[in-house]
Amino acid sequence: MNGVDRAAPLVLGIETSCDETGIGIVRGRSLLSNTIASSMDEHARYGGVVPEVAARAHLEALVPALTAAVAEAGITLDELDAIAVTSGPGLSGALMVGVGAAKALSVALDKPIYAVNHLVGHVGADILDESGTPFEYPTIALLVSGGHTSLLLVRDLVSDVELLGETIDDAAGEAFDKVARLLGLPYPGGPEIDRLAAVGNQTAIRFPRGLTHPKDMAKHRYDFSFSGLKTSVARWVEKQQDLGNEVPVADVAASFREAVADVLLTKAIAACADHGVPRLLLGGGVVANARVRELAAERAAAAGVALRIPPLSLCTDNGAMIAELGAQLIMAGHAPSTLDFPADSTLPVTEIQVH
Ligand code: KG4
Ligand code: ZN
């Protein structure tokens, strides 16, 4: 790693694990560019992300996004100290586009490459948040998006991340999208439900809170399940229709949103209390949800837990968080990855860097 600036490395990050093509550029802890191209619109008519469509979209978006990011950062590619890329977890075909591009850049520019974990990247986003001092470790991190719902204990960003629990079926965002669909709302469903819920009554219907009964908490204390909730909403709506009643869509949306927010925060705050960690970091697209944010603030304050929510542009999938995780690895003296690393759709969160 001759010539690499270890104090404040200039790192380009590439993120293609789902439907966002993210190219980020950071110098040390500073954000220089966070360029994102999303193929979300192309998935709308299918009601969810179609892996093959996402992969093709990455291929088209990558070079324009790279060009835009470099221009915005005001740098040239040969000034880079390293390339960082998401090697997993995520959609295989989508990941392969980013991994292939990163390897090509690394070879062509003769720069070291860091293959990193997407979920840990979400935690690294906190460092780029200029609204306050980043969290000290350890911290609990709750990551909620269309692709993941994970609760992590982060003792050290570059060397010690433990998966406390995750969803055993649908991701929280996926549940929002599926429930929106059954209510006849467009994709992505999260923002639609959030908007309707604002004028609904959240106590109108008591929907189930998955994996929160005492017997479930023994085995799945930090795990999530949203598929039973989705089915329960479907049954409730069908019953109203059978009875010839008009479906109170806003009340359903508000009650469903309340059930999701309640489960997410109950488990996250329990993780903080159980581990004696008074810090909670949120990440992922579902963090845009008004009730999730409100309940997080309420419950964290009541439990004496400091709460951090980075700006949404750093919460949703992006390349800047990947670049930052790469920069942190360099600053901590970690060696680069070799060029043999794969795109690993099921990369465990404990594997922060793939060698
Ligand atoms: O992190 P993200 O942009 O990336 C992917 O998972 O690809 O998250 C997208 C997810 C979608 O499922 C979307 O419905 C959900 O986040 N989402 C929301 C809200 N805004 C986006 N869910 C609930 N409430 C919202 N306001
Ligand atoms: Zn993500």
Tab-separated table of C-alpha atoms and ligand atoms in Angstrom:
chain	number	residue	atom	x	y	z
A	1	MET	CA	0.000	0.000	0.000
A	2	ASN	CA	2.753	2.396	-0.947
A	3	GLY	CA	1.549	5.924	-1.453
A	4	VAL	CA	-1.792	5.336	0.263
A	5	ASP	CA	-2.847	8.191	2.522
A	6	ARG	CA	-3.673	6.291	5.707
A	7	ALA	CA	-4.684	9.364	7.665
A	8	ALA	CA	-7.384	10.536	5.246
A	9	PRO	CA	-7.627	8.116	2.308
A	10	LEU	CA	-9.497	9.123	-0.840
A	11	VAL	CA	-11.832	6.191	-1.493
A	12	LEU	CA	-14.399	5.456	-4.189
A	13	GLY	CA	-17.259	3.187	-3.088
A	14	ILE	CA	-19.479	1.124	-5.380
A	15	GLU	CA	-22.828	-0.242	-4.168
A	16	THR	CA	-25.078	-2.408	-6.356
A	17	SER	CA	-26.635	-4.922	-3.947
A	18	CYS	CA	-30.274	-4.084	-4.715
A	19	ASP	CA	-31.934	-1.494	-6.962
A	20	GLU	CA	-29.739	1.535	-6.223
A	21	THR	CA	-26.543	2.092	-8.203
A	22	GLY	CA	-24.536	4.033	-5.644
A	23	ILE	CA	-21.167	5.664	-6.281
A	24	GLY	CA	-19.690	7.502	-3.321
A	25	ILE	CA	-16.410	9.292	-2.795
A	26	VAL	CA	-14.992	10.100	0.627
A	27	ARG	CA	-11.743	11.536	1.952
A	28	GLY	CA	-11.179	10.173	5.434
A	29	ARG	CA	-14.383	11.018	7.295
A	30	SER	CA	-15.544	13.626	4.781
A	31	LEU	CA	-18.171	13.068	2.137
A	32	LEU	CA	-17.218	14.361	-1.329
A	33	SER	CA	-19.977	12.749	-3.405
A	34	ASN	CA	-22.994	10.509	-2.883
A	35	THR	CA	-24.343	9.791	-6.365
A	36	ILE	CA	-27.309	7.466	-6.701
A	37	ALA	CA	-29.210	6.140	-9.707
A	38	SER	CA	-32.261	4.057	-8.820
A	39	SER	CA	-34.133	1.554	-10.981
A	40	MET	CA	-37.130	1.695	-8.631
A	41	ASP	CA	-39.490	2.952	-11.336
A	42	GLU	CA	-38.708	-0.057	-13.509
A	43	HIS	CA	-39.823	-2.389	-10.704
A	44	ALA	CA	-43.056	-0.554	-9.957
A	45	ARG	CA	-45.247	-2.562	-12.292
A	46	TYR	CA	-44.032	-5.815	-10.694
A	47	GLY	CA	-44.705	-4.583	-7.154
A	48	GLY	CA	-41.183	-5.421	-5.991
A	49	VAL	CA	-37.536	-5.497	-7.087
A	50	VAL	CA	-36.951	-7.888	-10.005
A	51	PRO	CA	-33.341	-9.131	-9.721
A	52	GLU	CA	-32.662	-9.422	-13.457
A	53	VAL	CA	-34.079	-5.957	-14.139
A	54	ALA	CA	-31.971	-4.508	-11.303
A	55	ALA	CA	-28.767	-6.097	-12.642
A	56	ARG	CA	-29.320	-4.745	-16.155
A	57	ALA	CA	-30.117	-1.295	-14.785
A	58	HIS	CA	-26.832	-1.281	-12.805
A	59	LEU	CA	-24.936	-2.040	-15.984
A	60	GLU	CA	-26.490	0.972	-17.701
A	61	ALA	CA	-26.262	3.349	-14.738
A	62	LEU	CA	-22.792	2.573	-13.481
A	63	VAL	CA	-20.541	4.527	-15.827
A	64	PRO	CA	-22.734	7.674	-15.890
A	65	ALA	CA	-22.950	7.571	-12.068
A	66	LEU	CA	-19.181	7.140	-11.805
A	67	THR	CA	-18.571	10.082	-14.136
A	68	ALA	CA	-21.009	12.262	-12.184
A	69	ALA	CA	-19.503	11.326	-8.820
A	70	VAL	CA	-15.948	12.068	-9.904
A	71	ALA	CA	-17.038	15.436	-11.315
A	72	GLU	CA	-18.947	16.346	-8.166
A	73	ALA	CA	-16.014	15.402	-5.927
A	74	GLY	CA	-13.649	17.408	-8.135
A	75	ILE	CA	-11.088	14.616	-8.306
A	76	THR	CA	-9.552	12.401	-10.966
A	77	LEU	CA	-9.578	8.624	-10.734
A	78	ASP	CA	-5.785	8.358	-10.464
A	79	GLU	CA	-5.842	10.432	-7.280
A	80	LEU	CA	-7.803	7.664	-5.517
A	81	ASP	CA	-6.114	5.747	-2.716
A	82	ALA	CA	-8.472	2.762	-3.025
A	83	ILE	CA	-11.696	1.315	-4.402
A	84	ALA	CA	-14.309	-0.191	-2.061
A	85	VAL	CA	-17.204	-2.326	-3.217
A	86	THR	CA	-20.157	-4.202	-1.730
A	87	SER	CA	-19.461	-7.892	-2.168
A	88	GLY	CA	-22.626	-8.950	-0.291
A	89	PRO	CA	-25.202	-9.615	0.970
A	90	GLY	CA	-27.702	-8.758	-1.764
A	91	LEU	CA	-28.990	-9.903	-5.137
A	92	SER	CA	-26.335	-12.022	-6.907
A	93	GLY	CA	-26.679	-10.598	-10.397
A	94	ALA	CA	-26.835	-7.041	-9.100
A	95	LEU	CA	-23.783	-7.529	-6.859
A	96	MET	CA	-21.793	-9.002	-9.745
A	97	VAL	CA	-22.099	-5.803	-11.773
A	98	GLY	CA	-20.549	-3.696	-9.000
A	99	VAL	CA	-17.919	-6.284	-8.137
A	100	GLY	CA	-16.911	-6.615	-11.799
A	101	ALA	CA	-16.682	-2.846	-12.231
A	102	ALA	CA	-14.647	-2.424	-9.026
A	103	LYS	CA	-12.181	-5.144	-10.014
A	104	ALA	CA	-11.769	-3.618	-13.485
A	105	LEU	CA	-11.086	-0.181	-11.972
A	106	SER	CA	-8.649	-1.660	-9.480
A	107	VAL	CA	-6.659	-3.381	-12.222
A	108	ALA	CA	-6.799	-0.516	-14.700
A	109	LEU	CA	-5.833	2.139	-12.136
A	110	ASP	CA	-3.521	-0.137	-10.138
A	111	LYS	CA	-5.308	0.720	-6.894
A	112	PRO	CA	-5.985	-1.490	-3.854
A	113	ILE	CA	-9.504	-2.885	-3.539
A	114	TYR	CA	-11.607	-3.438	-0.412
A	115	ALA	CA	-14.530	-5.869	-0.710
A	116	VAL	CA	-16.940	-5.025	2.098
A	117	ASN	CA	-20.176	-6.026	3.775
A	118	HIS	CA	-23.273	-4.046	2.820
A	119	LEU	CA	-24.910	-4.208	6.261
A	120	VAL	CA	-21.796	-3.008	8.051
A	121	GLY	CA	-21.649	-0.241	5.438
A	122	HIS	CA	-25.020	1.009	6.699
A	123	VAL	CA	-23.455	1.433	10.145
A	124	GLY	CA	-20.463	3.256	8.603
A	125	ALA	CA	-22.852	5.836	7.136
A	126	ASP	CA	-23.103	7.344	10.622
A	127	ILE	CA	-19.510	8.595	10.347
A	128	LEU	CA	-20.437	10.756	7.349
A	129	ASP	CA	-23.378	12.352	9.144
A	130	GLU	CA	-22.254	15.904	9.825
A	131	SER	CA	-25.175	16.700	12.109
A	132	GLY	CA	-23.290	15.595	15.209
A	133	THR	CA	-20.431	13.555	16.598
A	134	PRO	CA	-20.609	9.974	15.329
A	135	PHE	CA	-21.422	7.272	17.819
A	136	GLU	CA	-18.795	5.707	19.953
A	137	TYR	CA	-18.770	1.941	20.138
A	138	PRO	CA	-20.346	-0.270	21.192
A	139	THR	CA	-23.661	0.616	19.597
A	140	ILE	CA	-26.772	-1.303	18.686
A	141	ALA	CA	-27.798	-0.809	15.031
A	142	LEU	CA	-31.253	-1.486	13.630
A	143	LEU	CA	-31.189	-1.757	9.833
A	144	VAL	CA	-34.577	-1.807	8.134
A	145	SER	CA	-35.117	-1.704	4.391
A	146	GLY	CA	-36.844	-3.551	1.576
A	147	GLY	CA	-34.132	-6.204	1.669
A	148	HIS	CA	-33.140	-6.482	5.313
A	149	THR	CA	-34.297	-6.197	8.908
A	150	SER	CA	-31.295	-6.782	11.124
A	151	LEU	CA	-30.301	-5.979	14.652
A	152	LEU	CA	-26.551	-5.683	15.182
A	153	LEU	CA	-24.248	-5.237	18.130
A	154	VAL	CA	-21.325	-3.215	16.792
A	155	ARG	CA	-18.359	-3.311	19.169
A	156	ASP	CA	-15.955	-2.052	16.504
A	157	LEU	CA	-16.938	-1.121	12.961
A	158	VAL	CA	-13.914	-2.713	11.270
A	159	SER	CA	-13.351	-5.732	13.487
A	160	ASP	CA	-16.276	-6.771	15.667
A	161	VAL	CA	-19.884	-6.818	14.487
A	162	GLU	CA	-22.337	-9.364	15.871
A	163	LEU	CA	-25.704	-10.253	14.356
A	164	LEU	CA	-28.180	-10.339	17.233
A	165	GLY	CA	-31.191	-11.134	15.073
A	166	GLU	CA	-32.894	-10.652	11.744
A	167	THR	CA	-36.162	-11.306	9.990
A	168	ILE	CA	-37.049	-14.947	9.552
A	169	ASP	CA	-39.341	-14.146	6.595
A	170	ASP	CA	-40.169	-10.763	4.995
A	171	ALA	CA	-38.095	-7.628	5.533
A	172	ALA	CA	-39.972	-4.710	7.123
A	173	GLY	CA	-39.930	-2.662	3.903
A	174	GLU	CA	-41.118	-5.684	1.970
A	175	ALA	CA	-44.052	-5.987	4.390
A	176	PHE	CA	-44.929	-2.319	3.732
A	177	ASP	CA	-44.753	-2.973	-0.014
A	178	LYS	CA	-46.912	-6.122	0.180
A	179	VAL	CA	-49.552	-4.582	2.430
A	180	ALA	CA	-49.674	-1.502	0.185
A	181	ARG	CA	-50.281	-3.778	-2.760
A	182	LEU	CA	-53.187	-5.533	-1.102
A	183	LEU	CA	-54.653	-2.134	-0.255
A	184	GLY	CA	-54.381	-1.196	-3.939
A	185	LEU	CA	-51.562	1.324	-3.416
A	186	PRO	CA	-48.603	1.772	-5.802
A	187	TYR	CA	-45.001	0.584	-5.292
A	188	PRO	CA	-42.972	1.386	-3.257
A	189	GLY	CA	-45.648	1.001	-0.625
A	190	GLY	CA	-43.846	2.384	2.419
A	191	PRO	CA	-44.283	6.076	1.618
A	192	GLU	CA	-47.917	5.486	0.521
A	193	ILE	CA	-48.838	3.733	3.765
A	194	ASP	CA	-47.027	6.371	5.771
A	195	ARG	CA	-48.989	9.130	4.029
A	196	LEU	CA	-52.371	7.427	4.563
A	197	ALA	CA	-51.535	6.427	8.123
A	198	ALA	CA	-51.121	10.092	9.028
A	199	VAL	CA	-54.913	10.504	8.763
A	200	GLY	CA	-55.830	7.094	10.210
A	201	ASN	CA	-56.381	5.762	13.709
A	202	GLN	CA	-53.482	3.559	14.798
A	203	THR	CA	-55.506	1.939	17.584
A	204	ALA	CA	-58.428	1.014	15.303
A	205	ILE	CA	-57.246	-2.562	14.711
A	206	ARG	CA	-54.904	-4.556	16.917
A	207	PHE	CA	-52.682	-6.404	14.429
A	208	PRO	CA	-50.269	-9.078	15.737
A	209	ARG	CA	-46.722	-8.232	16.810
A	210	GLY	CA	-44.637	-11.089	15.378
A	211	LEU	CA	-42.241	-12.988	17.676
A	212	THR	CA	-43.044	-10.933	20.775
A	213	HIS	CA	-44.935	-13.517	22.844
A	214	PRO	CA	-42.945	-14.780	25.847
A	215	LYS	CA	-42.373	-18.196	24.278
A	216	ASP	CA	-41.107	-16.589	21.036
A	217	MET	CA	-38.970	-14.108	22.933
A	218	ALA	CA	-37.127	-17.025	24.540
A	219	LYS	CA	-35.983	-18.377	21.193
A	220	HIS	CA	-36.253	-15.349	18.882
A	221	ARG	CA	-35.641	-12.412	21.192
A	222	TYR	CA	-34.020	-10.281	18.487
A	223	ASP	CA	-35.551	-11.894	15.411
A	224	PHE	CA	-38.425	-10.433	13.411
A	225	SER	CA	-41.329	-11.906	11.472
A	226	PHE	CA	-43.657	-9.835	9.316
A	227	SER	CA	-45.354	-12.410	7.141
A	228	GLY	CA	-48.000	-13.270	9.776
A	229	LEU	CA	-48.779	-9.570	10.134
A	230	LYS	CA	-49.204	-9.213	6.373
A	231	THR	CA	-51.560	-12.239	6.308
A	232	SER	CA	-53.495	-10.851	9.223
A	233	VAL	CA	-54.020	-7.541	7.377
A	234	ALA	CA	-55.133	-9.468	4.264
A	235	ARG	CA	-57.654	-11.541	6.267
A	236	TRP	CA	-59.041	-8.477	8.017
A	237	VAL	CA	-59.519	-6.623	4.728
A	238	GLU	CA	-61.149	-9.676	3.080
A	239	LYS	CA	-63.543	-10.019	5.990
A	240	GLN	CA	-64.686	-6.406	5.668
A	241	GLN	CA	-65.185	-6.904	1.950
A	242	ASP	CA	-67.202	-10.104	2.574
A	243	LEU	CA	-69.369	-8.213	5.016
A	244	GLY	CA	-69.942	-5.543	2.373
A	245	ASN	CA	-68.213	-2.909	4.515
A	246	GLU	CA	-66.081	-0.183	3.044
A	247	VAL	CA	-62.441	-0.842	4.012
A	248	PRO	CA	-61.150	1.983	6.254
A	249	VAL	CA	-57.838	2.133	4.401
A	250	ALA	CA	-56.294	4.899	6.512
A	251	ASP	CA	-57.060	3.035	9.750
A	252	VAL	CA	-55.636	-0.200	8.335
A	253	ALA	CA	-52.500	1.661	7.221
A	254	ALA	CA	-52.087	3.370	10.610
A	255	SER	CA	-52.698	0.170	12.593
A	256	PHE	CA	-50.314	-1.832	10.413
A	257	ARG	CA	-47.625	0.863	10.628
A	258	GLU	CA	-48.033	0.914	14.398
A	259	ALA	CA	-47.540	-2.859	14.627
A	260	VAL	CA	-44.315	-2.703	12.578
A	261	ALA	CA	-42.911	0.277	14.467
A	262	ASP	CA	-43.804	-1.265	17.827
A	263	VAL	CA	-42.020	-4.559	17.095
A	264	LEU	CA	-38.946	-2.870	15.636
A	265	LEU	CA	-38.473	-0.566	18.607
A	266	THR	CA	-39.428	-3.095	21.287
A	267	LYS	CA	-36.673	-5.420	20.093
A	268	ALA	CA	-34.090	-2.716	19.441
A	269	ILE	CA	-34.514	-1.150	22.886
A	270	ALA	CA	-34.456	-4.613	24.495
A	271	ALA	CA	-31.118	-5.231	22.757
A	272	CYS	CA	-29.745	-1.958	24.168
A	273	ALA	CA	-30.935	-2.825	27.685
A	274	ASP	CA	-29.782	-6.465	27.618
A	275	HIS	CA	-26.292	-5.529	26.442
A	276	GLY	CA	-25.940	-2.403	28.539
A	277	VAL	CA	-25.436	-0.326	25.382
A	278	PRO	CA	-27.068	3.122	25.652
A	279	ARG	CA	-26.762	3.927	21.934
A	280	LEU	CA	-29.059	3.053	19.025
A	281	LEU	CA	-28.327	3.784	15.377
A	282	LEU	CA	-31.011	3.431	12.696
A	283	GLY	CA	-30.435	2.733	8.996
A	284	GLY	CA	-32.299	1.604	5.856
A	285	GLY	CA	-35.143	3.077	3.809
A	286	VAL	CA	-37.875	2.273	6.363
A	287	VAL	CA	-36.246	4.837	8.657
A	288	ALA	CA	-38.094	7.409	6.521
A	289	ASN	CA	-41.276	6.237	8.251
A	290	ALA	CA	-42.766	8.974	10.413
A	291	ARG	CA	-44.059	6.640	13.123
A	292	VAL	CA	-40.828	4.622	13.260
A	293	ARG	CA	-38.925	7.862	13.846
A	294	GLU	CA	-41.401	9.138	16.415
A	295	LEU	CA	-41.552	5.897	18.380
A	296	ALA	CA	-37.754	5.533	18.216
A	297	ALA	CA	-37.372	8.983	19.784
A	298	GLU	CA	-39.992	8.230	22.485
A	299	ARG	CA	-38.723	4.790	23.446
A	300	ALA	CA	-35.042	5.772	23.324
A	301	ALA	CA	-35.669	8.776	25.585
A	302	ALA	CA	-37.655	6.635	28.049
A	303	ALA	CA	-34.853	4.038	28.164
A	304	GLY	CA	-32.021	6.564	28.433
A	305	VAL	CA	-30.679	5.498	25.041
A	306	ALA	CA	-29.015	8.030	22.716
A	307	LEU	CA	-30.547	7.782	19.244
A	308	ARG	CA	-28.935	8.564	15.898
A	309	ILE	CA	-30.638	8.661	12.541
A	310	PRO	CA	-28.402	9.815	9.667
A	311	PRO	CA	-30.005	11.900	6.901
A	312	LEU	CA	-32.135	9.751	4.592
A	313	SER	CA	-29.654	10.021	1.698
A	314	LEU	CA	-27.193	8.119	3.899
A	315	CYS	CA	-29.816	5.720	5.359
A	316	THR	CA	-30.957	4.285	2.021
A	317	ASP	CA	-28.539	2.210	-0.034
A	318	ASN	CA	-25.603	4.328	-1.226
A	319	GLY	CA	-21.980	4.139	-2.302
A	320	ALA	CA	-20.719	6.713	0.202
A	321	MET	CA	-21.246	4.360	3.150
A	322	ILE	CA	-19.281	1.669	1.297
A	323	ALA	CA	-16.466	4.131	0.549
A	324	GLU	CA	-16.434	5.148	4.233
A	325	LEU	CA	-16.198	1.555	5.444
A	326	GLY	CA	-13.273	1.119	3.024
A	327	ALA	CA	-11.664	4.298	4.397
A	328	GLN	CA	-12.101	3.077	7.977
A	329	LEU	CA	-10.454	-0.253	7.108
A	330	ILE	CA	-7.489	1.593	5.583
A	331	MET	CA	-7.203	3.967	8.545
A	332	ALA	CA	-7.188	0.939	10.873
A	333	GLY	CA	-4.317	-0.561	8.843
A	334	HIS	CA	-6.218	-3.461	7.247
A	335	ALA	CA	-4.695	-4.980	4.107
A	336	PRO	CA	-6.666	-4.825	0.858
A	337	SER	CA	-8.688	-7.738	-0.512
A	338	THR	CA	-7.243	-9.903	-3.270
A	339	LEU	CA	-8.940	-9.882	-6.664
A	340	ASP	CA	-10.373	-13.374	-6.077
A	341	PHE	CA	-13.299	-12.361	-3.854
A	342	PRO	CA	-16.790	-13.304	-5.046
A	343	ALA	CA	-20.153	-11.555	-5.051
A	344	ASP	CA	-21.680	-13.349	-2.068
A	345	SER	CA	-25.454	-12.970	-1.803
A	346	THR	CA	-25.516	-14.444	1.724
A	347	LEU	CA	-22.359	-12.856	3.153
A	348	PRO	CA	-22.675	-13.027	6.970
A	349	VAL	CA	-22.478	-9.736	8.821
A	350	THR	CA	-19.495	-10.960	10.842
A	351	GLU	CA	-17.461	-10.875	7.620
A	352	ILE	CA	-16.848	-7.137	7.488
A	353	GLN	CA	-14.250	-7.415	4.734
A	354	VAL	CA	-13.869	-10.254	2.238
A	355	HIS	CA	-10.249	-11.144	1.508
B	1	KG4	O1	-33.094	1.229	1.909
B	1	KG4	P1	-34.012	1.173	0.740
B	1	KG4	O2	-34.124	2.392	-0.122
B	1	KG4	O3	-33.492	0.022	-0.154
B	1	KG4	C1	-33.964	-1.174	-0.535
B	1	KG4	O4	-34.396	-1.966	0.306
B	1	KG4	O5	-33.841	-1.382	-1.746
B	1	KG4	O6	-35.457	0.791	1.276
B	1	KG4	C2	-36.584	0.729	0.461
B	1	KG4	C3	-37.737	0.244	1.303
B	1	KG4	C4	-38.993	-0.064	0.508
B	1	KG4	O7	-39.508	-1.306	0.923
B	1	KG4	C5	-39.922	1.083	0.876
B	1	KG4	O8	-41.293	0.741	0.843
B	1	KG4	C6	-39.472	1.383	2.291
B	1	KG4	O9	-38.075	1.239	2.266
B	1	KG4	N1	-39.855	2.740	2.674
B	1	KG4	C7	-40.702	3.009	3.680
B	1	KG4	C8	-40.878	4.414	3.702
B	1	KG4	N2	-40.109	4.951	2.708
B	1	KG4	C9	-39.488	3.907	2.102
B	1	KG4	N3	-41.327	2.184	4.547
B	1	KG4	C10	-42.135	2.752	5.448
B	1	KG4	N4	-42.371	4.078	5.515
B	1	KG4	C11	-41.757	4.943	4.677
B	1	KG4	N5	-42.002	6.246	4.759
B	2	ZN	ZN	-29.263	-1.725	2.464
